Coordinates of C-alpha atoms in Angstrom, one line a residue:
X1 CA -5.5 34.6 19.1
X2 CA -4.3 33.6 15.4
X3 CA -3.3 29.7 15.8
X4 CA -0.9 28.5 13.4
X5 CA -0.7 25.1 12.3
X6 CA 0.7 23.3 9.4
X7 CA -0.9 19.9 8.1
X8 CA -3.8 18.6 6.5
X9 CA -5.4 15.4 6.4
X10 CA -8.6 13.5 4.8
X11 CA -8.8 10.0 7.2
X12 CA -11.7 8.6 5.2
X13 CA -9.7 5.6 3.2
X14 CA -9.0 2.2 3.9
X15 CA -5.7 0.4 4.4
X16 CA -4.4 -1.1 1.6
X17 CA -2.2 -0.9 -2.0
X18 CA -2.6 0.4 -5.1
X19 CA -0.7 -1.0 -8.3
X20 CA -1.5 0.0 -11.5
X21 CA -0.2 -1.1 -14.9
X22 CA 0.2 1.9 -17.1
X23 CA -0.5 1.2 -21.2
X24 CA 0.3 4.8 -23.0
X25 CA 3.5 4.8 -25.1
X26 CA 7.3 6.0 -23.5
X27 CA 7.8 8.5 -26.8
X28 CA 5.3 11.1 -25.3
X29 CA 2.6 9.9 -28.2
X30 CA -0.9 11.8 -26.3
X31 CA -2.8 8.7 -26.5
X32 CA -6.4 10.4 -25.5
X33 CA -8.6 7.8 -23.3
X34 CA -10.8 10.5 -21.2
X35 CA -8.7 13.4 -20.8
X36 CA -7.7 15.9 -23.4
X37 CA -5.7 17.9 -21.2
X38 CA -3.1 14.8 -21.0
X39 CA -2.9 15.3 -25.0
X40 CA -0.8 18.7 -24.6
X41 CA 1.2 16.8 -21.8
X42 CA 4.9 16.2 -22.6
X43 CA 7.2 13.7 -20.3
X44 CA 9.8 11.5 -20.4
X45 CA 8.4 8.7 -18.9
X46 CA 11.4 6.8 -17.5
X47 CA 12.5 2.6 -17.9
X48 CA 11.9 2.1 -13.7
X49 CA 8.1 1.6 -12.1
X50 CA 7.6 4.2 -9.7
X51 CA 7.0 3.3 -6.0
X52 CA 5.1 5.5 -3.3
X53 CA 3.8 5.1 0.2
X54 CA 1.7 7.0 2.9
X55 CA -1.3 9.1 2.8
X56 CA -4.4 7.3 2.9
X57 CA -6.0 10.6 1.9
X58 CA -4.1 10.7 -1.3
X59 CA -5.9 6.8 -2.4
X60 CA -9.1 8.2 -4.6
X61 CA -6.4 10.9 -5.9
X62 CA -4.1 8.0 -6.7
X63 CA -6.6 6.1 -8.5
X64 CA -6.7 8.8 -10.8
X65 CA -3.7 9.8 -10.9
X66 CA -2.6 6.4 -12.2
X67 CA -4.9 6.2 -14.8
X68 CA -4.3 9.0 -16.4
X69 CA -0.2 8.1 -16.1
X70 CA -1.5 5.2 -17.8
X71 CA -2.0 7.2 -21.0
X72 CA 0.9 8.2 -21.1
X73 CA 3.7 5.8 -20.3
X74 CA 3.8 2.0 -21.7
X75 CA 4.7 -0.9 -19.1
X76 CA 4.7 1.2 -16.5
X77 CA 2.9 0.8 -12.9
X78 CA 2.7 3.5 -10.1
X79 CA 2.9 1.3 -6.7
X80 CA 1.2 3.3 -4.1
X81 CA 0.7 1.7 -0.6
X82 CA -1.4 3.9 1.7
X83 CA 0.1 3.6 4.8
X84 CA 0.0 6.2 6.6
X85 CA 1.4 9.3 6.4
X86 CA 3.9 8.8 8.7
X87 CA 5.1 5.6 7.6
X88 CA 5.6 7.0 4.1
X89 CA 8.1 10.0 5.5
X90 CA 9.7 7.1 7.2
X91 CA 9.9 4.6 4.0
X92 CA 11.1 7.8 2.3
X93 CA 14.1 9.4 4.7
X94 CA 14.9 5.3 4.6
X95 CA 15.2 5.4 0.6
X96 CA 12.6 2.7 0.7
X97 CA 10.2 4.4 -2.3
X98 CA 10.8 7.2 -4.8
X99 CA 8.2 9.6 -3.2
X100 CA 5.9 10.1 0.5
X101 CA 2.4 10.9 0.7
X102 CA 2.2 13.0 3.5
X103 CA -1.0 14.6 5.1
X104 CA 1.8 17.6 6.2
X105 CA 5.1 18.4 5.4
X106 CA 8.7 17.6 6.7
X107 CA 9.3 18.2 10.1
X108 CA 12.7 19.8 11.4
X109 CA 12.0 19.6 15.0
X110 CA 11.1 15.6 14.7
X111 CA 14.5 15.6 12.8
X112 CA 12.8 14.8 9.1
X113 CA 14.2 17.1 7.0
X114 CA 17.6 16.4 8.1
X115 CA 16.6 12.4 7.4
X116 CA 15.1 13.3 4.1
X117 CA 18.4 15.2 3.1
X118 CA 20.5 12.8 4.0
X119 CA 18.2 10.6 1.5
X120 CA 18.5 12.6 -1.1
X121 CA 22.4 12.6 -1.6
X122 CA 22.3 15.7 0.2
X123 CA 20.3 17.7 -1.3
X124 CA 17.6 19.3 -0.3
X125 CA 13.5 17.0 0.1
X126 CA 10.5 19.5 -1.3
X127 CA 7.1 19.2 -0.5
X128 CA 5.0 19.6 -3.2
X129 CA 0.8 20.3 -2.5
X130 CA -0.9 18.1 -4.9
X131 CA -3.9 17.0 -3.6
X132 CA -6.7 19.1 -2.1
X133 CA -9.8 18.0 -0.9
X134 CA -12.8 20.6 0.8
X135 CA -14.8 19.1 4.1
X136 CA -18.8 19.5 3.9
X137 CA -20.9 20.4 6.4
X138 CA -23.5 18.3 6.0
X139 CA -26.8 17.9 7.0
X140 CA -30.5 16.6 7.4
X141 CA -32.8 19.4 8.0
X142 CA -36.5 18.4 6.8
X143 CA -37.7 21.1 4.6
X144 CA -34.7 22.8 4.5
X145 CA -32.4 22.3 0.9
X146 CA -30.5 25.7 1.3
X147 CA -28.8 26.5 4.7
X148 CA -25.9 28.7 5.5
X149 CA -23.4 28.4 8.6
X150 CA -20.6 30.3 10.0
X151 CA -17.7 29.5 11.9
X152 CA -18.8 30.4 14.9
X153 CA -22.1 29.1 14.6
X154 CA -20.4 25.5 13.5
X155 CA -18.4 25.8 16.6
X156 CA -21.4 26.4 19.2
X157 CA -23.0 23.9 17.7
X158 CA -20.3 21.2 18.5
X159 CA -19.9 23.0 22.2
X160 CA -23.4 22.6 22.9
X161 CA -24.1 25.9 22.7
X162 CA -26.8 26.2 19.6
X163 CA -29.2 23.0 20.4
X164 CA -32.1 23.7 18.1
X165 CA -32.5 24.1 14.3
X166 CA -34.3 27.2 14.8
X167 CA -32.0 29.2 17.3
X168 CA -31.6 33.1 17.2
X169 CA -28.3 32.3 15.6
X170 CA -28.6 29.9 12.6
X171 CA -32.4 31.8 11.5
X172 CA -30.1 35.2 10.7
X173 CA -27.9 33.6 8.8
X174 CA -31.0 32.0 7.1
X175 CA -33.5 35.2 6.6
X176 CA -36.9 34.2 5.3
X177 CA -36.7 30.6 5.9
X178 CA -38.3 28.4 7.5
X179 CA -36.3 26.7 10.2
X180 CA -38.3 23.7 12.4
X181 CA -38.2 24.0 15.6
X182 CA -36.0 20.2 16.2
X183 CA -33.1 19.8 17.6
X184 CA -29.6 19.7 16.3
X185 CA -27.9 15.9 16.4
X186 CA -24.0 16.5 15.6
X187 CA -21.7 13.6 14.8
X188 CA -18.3 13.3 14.7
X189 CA -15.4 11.1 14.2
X190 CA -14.7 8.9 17.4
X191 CA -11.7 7.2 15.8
X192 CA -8.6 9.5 15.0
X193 CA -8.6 11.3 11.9
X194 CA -7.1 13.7 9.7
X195 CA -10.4 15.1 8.8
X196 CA -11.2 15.7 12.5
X197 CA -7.4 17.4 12.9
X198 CA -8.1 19.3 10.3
X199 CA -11.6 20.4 11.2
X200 CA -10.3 21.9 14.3
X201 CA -7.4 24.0 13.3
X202 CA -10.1 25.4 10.5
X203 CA -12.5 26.2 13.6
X204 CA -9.7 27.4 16.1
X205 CA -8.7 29.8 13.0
X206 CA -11.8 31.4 12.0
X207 CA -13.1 32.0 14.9
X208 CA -9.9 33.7 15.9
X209 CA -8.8 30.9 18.9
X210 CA -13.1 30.7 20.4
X211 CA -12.7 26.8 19.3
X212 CA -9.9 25.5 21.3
X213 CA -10.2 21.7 20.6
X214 CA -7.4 20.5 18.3
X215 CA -5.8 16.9 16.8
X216 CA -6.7 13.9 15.2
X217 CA -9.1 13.3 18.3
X218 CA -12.5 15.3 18.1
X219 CA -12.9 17.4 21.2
X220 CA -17.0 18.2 21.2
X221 CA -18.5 20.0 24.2
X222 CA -19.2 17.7 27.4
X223 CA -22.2 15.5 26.1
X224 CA -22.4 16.7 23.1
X225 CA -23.3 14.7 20.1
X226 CA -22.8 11.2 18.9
X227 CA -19.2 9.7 17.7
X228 CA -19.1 7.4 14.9
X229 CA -16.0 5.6 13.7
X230 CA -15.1 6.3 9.9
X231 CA -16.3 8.8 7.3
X232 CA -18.9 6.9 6.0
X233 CA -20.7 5.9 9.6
X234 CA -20.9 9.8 9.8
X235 CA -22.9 10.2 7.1
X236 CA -25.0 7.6 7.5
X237 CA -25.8 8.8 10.7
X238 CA -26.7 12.1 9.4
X239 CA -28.6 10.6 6.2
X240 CA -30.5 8.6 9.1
X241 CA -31.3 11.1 11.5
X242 CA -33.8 14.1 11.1
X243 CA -32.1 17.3 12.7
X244 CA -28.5 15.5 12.3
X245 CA -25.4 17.7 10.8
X246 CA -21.6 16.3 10.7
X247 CA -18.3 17.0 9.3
X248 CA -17.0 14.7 6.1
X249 CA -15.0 14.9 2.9
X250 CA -17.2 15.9 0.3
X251 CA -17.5 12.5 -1.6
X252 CA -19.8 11.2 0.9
X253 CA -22.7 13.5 1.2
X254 CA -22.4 14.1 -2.8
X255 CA -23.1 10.4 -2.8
X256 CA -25.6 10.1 -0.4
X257 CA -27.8 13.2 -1.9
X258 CA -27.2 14.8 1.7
X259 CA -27.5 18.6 2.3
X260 CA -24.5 20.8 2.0
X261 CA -24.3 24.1 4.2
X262 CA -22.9 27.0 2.5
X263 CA -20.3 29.0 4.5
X264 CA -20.4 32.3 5.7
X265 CA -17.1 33.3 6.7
X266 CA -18.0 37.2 6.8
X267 CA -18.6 38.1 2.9
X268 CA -21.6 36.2 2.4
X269 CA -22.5 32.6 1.9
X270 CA -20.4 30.5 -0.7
X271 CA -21.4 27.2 -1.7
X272 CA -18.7 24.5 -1.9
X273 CA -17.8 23.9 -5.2
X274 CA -14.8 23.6 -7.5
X275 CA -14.6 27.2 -8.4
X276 CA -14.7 28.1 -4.9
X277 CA -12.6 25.9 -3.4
X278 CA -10.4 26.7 -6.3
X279 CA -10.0 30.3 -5.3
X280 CA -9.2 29.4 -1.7
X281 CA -6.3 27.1 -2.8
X282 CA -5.0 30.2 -5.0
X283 CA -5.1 32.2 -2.5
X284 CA -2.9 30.3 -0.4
X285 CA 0.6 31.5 0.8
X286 CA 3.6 29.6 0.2
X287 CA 5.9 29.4 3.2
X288 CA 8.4 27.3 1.6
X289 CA 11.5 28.6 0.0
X290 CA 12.3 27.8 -3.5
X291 CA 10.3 24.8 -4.9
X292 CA 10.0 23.6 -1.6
X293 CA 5.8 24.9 -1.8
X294 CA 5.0 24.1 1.9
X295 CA 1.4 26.1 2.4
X296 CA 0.6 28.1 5.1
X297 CA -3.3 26.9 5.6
X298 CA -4.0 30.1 8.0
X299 CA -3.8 31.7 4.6
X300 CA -7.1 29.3 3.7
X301 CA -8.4 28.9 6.7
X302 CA -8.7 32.8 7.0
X303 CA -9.4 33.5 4.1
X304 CA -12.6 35.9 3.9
X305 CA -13.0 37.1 0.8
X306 CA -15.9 36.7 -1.1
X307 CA -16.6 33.6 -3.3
X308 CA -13.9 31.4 -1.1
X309 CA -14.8 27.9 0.5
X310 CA -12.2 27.9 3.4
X311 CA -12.1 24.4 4.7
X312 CA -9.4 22.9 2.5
X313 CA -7.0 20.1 3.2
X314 CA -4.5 19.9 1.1
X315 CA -1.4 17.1 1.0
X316 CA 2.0 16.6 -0.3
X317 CA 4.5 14.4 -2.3
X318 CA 7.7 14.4 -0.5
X319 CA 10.7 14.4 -3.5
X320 CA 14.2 15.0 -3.9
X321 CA 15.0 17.9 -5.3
X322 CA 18.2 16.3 -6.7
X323 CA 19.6 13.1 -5.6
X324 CA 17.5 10.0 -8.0
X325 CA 19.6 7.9 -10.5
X326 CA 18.6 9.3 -14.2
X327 CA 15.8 6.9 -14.7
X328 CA 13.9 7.3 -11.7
X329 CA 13.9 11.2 -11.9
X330 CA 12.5 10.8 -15.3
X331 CA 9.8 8.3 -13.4
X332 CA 8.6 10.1 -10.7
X333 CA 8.5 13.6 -12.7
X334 CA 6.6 12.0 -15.2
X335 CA 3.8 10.6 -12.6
X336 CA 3.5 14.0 -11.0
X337 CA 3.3 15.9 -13.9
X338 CA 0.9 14.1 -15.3
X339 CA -1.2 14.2 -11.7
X340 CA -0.9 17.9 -11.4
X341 CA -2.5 17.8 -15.2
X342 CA -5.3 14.8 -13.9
X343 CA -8.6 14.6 -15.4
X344 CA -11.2 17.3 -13.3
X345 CA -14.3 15.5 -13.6
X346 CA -12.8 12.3 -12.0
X347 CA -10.9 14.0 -9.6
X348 CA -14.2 15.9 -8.2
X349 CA -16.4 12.2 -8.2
X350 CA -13.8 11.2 -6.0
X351 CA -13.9 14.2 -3.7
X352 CA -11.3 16.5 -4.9
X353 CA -10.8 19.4 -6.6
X354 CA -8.1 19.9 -9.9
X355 CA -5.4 22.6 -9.2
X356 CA -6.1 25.9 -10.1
X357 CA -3.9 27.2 -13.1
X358 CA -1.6 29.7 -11.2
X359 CA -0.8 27.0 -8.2
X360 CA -0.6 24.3 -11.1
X361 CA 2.2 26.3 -12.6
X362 CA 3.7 26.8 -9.2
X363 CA 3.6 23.1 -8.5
X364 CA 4.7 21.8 -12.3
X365 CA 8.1 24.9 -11.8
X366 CA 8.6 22.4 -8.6
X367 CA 8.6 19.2 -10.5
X368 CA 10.3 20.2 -13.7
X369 CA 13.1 21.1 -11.6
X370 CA 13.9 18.4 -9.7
X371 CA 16.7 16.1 -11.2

């Protein structure tokens, strides 16, 4: 059974707010500072700060994001308060900011669209995919610095189902290597999360409906594993614990020098990477209409061809399409042009990966045209 699901979330941030002064020049001078791809960038960078509210999964983005506006606009901040995704819909349908971070898009059955229309003079809201972030699979295996999983295999292991390292199941995937004979520790997220929601819909689609556990809440096998509240008690439980294996957004193992499994989704294992992740997010399927680029992630989540890392969230900045005074269209198109153009290198310390050139394109048609 094909399960179809539409959001995405990364629940590793904090609570809090993000203001940063910008110190680039309003005549579309490239100023340089760290990112040559900015020097090519043309905007009109507006006279109003820009204000945004939501996603905490969007924060590391942000922080990158803003820095790299600050090339280009003088006197300028980008306000974002991560608040929840939910609570930035809400601030936006209430005309309370100039954008949402959302970990999915507008709803029509909880009335959002509607709420978001009425917002924007009337005119159509668009969500537009910005920020993508791939989930490790991390883990602690001693002697073991190259492992490949499968869906399947992932999802035994979390219903209690594959117990040791060296099960039947994990040594063919893993031909010719030495697996100990320890057992597997899983963790997972005990508080809610978007990494957890996420996590589930990618298991309950690739292995065709055989994981049935889904939300924010993780739904292991009875008595299996240990939950840990936040993304980084996850991997430091992992880090700690000989046999342990876990879920998390990629910063944290990168960080922490953990293992990474490669996935197997059928054509052979791919290692998570930008490159790979960057083909899964171009091979995603728009189910939007128009600039309204609202992705169908069965199209990622299924997606087994070779060289593709699967397990991608991705999230959205809500917009009108038409509907901002002159000023503030000229703000907020300049602040998501420039994020769609963000510097790669600091977007994959901070655990995400740059758009890929043909969904770029797709996403700057989107924010050119709104007005």
């Amino acid at each position: 059974m094909k399960i179809k699901r539409h959001s995405a979330a990364l629940g590793f941030i904090a609570a809090g707010t993000l203001v940063l002064s910008a110190c680039g020049s309003d005549q579309n001078v490239p100023q340089g500072g760290g990112n040559p791809a900015l020097d090519a960038v043309q905007v009109e960078c507006g006279t109003k700060p820009v204000s945004a509210e939501g996603s905490s999964a969007q924060k590391s983005a942000m922080d990158v994001f803003a820095r790299d506006y600050g090339l280009k606009c003088a006197d300028q901040k980008l306000n974002y308060t991560k608040s929840g995704s939910g609570k930035g819909v809400a601030a936006f349908t209430a005309g309370q900011i100039d954008f949402g971070g959302s970990d999915s898009p507008l709803s029509d059955e909880k009335g959002e669209v509607a709420a978001a229309a009425q917002r924007c003079q009337g005119n159509p809201a668009w969500n537009i995919p910005m920020v993508f972030g791939p989930i490790a699979i991390s883990y602690n295996v001693p002697g073991v610095s190259d492992l490949t999983l499968n869906p399947d295999v992932i999802g035994k292991i979390y219903q209690g189902q594959v117990k040791k390292w060296n099960d039947p199941a994990i040594a063919a995937l893993n031909p010719g290597k030495q697996l100990p004979d320890i057992d597997i520790v899983p963790f997972f997220r005990s508080d809610e999360s978007g990494t957890s929601d996420n996590f589930q819909k990618y298991l309950s689609t690739a292995t065709n409906g055989a994981w049935t556990g889904e939300g924010k809440q993780f739904r292991p096998g009875p008595g299996v594993g240990q939950g840990r509240d936040g993304s980084d008690q996850v991997a430091q439980s992992v880090k700690a614990t000989p046999g342990g294996i876990t879920y998390v957004e990629w910063s944290f193992p990168k960080n922490l020098g953990l293992g990474i499994a490669k996935i197997d989704s059928g054509a052979g294992p791919v290692e998570l990477n930008t490159a790979n992740v960057g083909k899964a997010i171009e091979g995603a399927k728009i189910e939007g209409q128009g600039n309204d680029l609202k992705v169908d992630l069965d199209s990622i989540y299924g997606n087994k061809a070779p060289g593709v890392y699967p397990v991608v969230l991705n999230t959205y900045e809500i917009v009108c399409s038409k509907g901002y005074d002159p000023e503030t269209a000229k703000a907020v198109k300049a602040v998501l042009t420039v994020a769609a153009n963000a510097n790669p290198q600091e977007l994959e310390k901070a655990g995400y990966v740059p758009l890929p050139e043909a969904f770029k394109t797709k996403v700057l048609e989107a924010v050119n045209a709104i007005s």
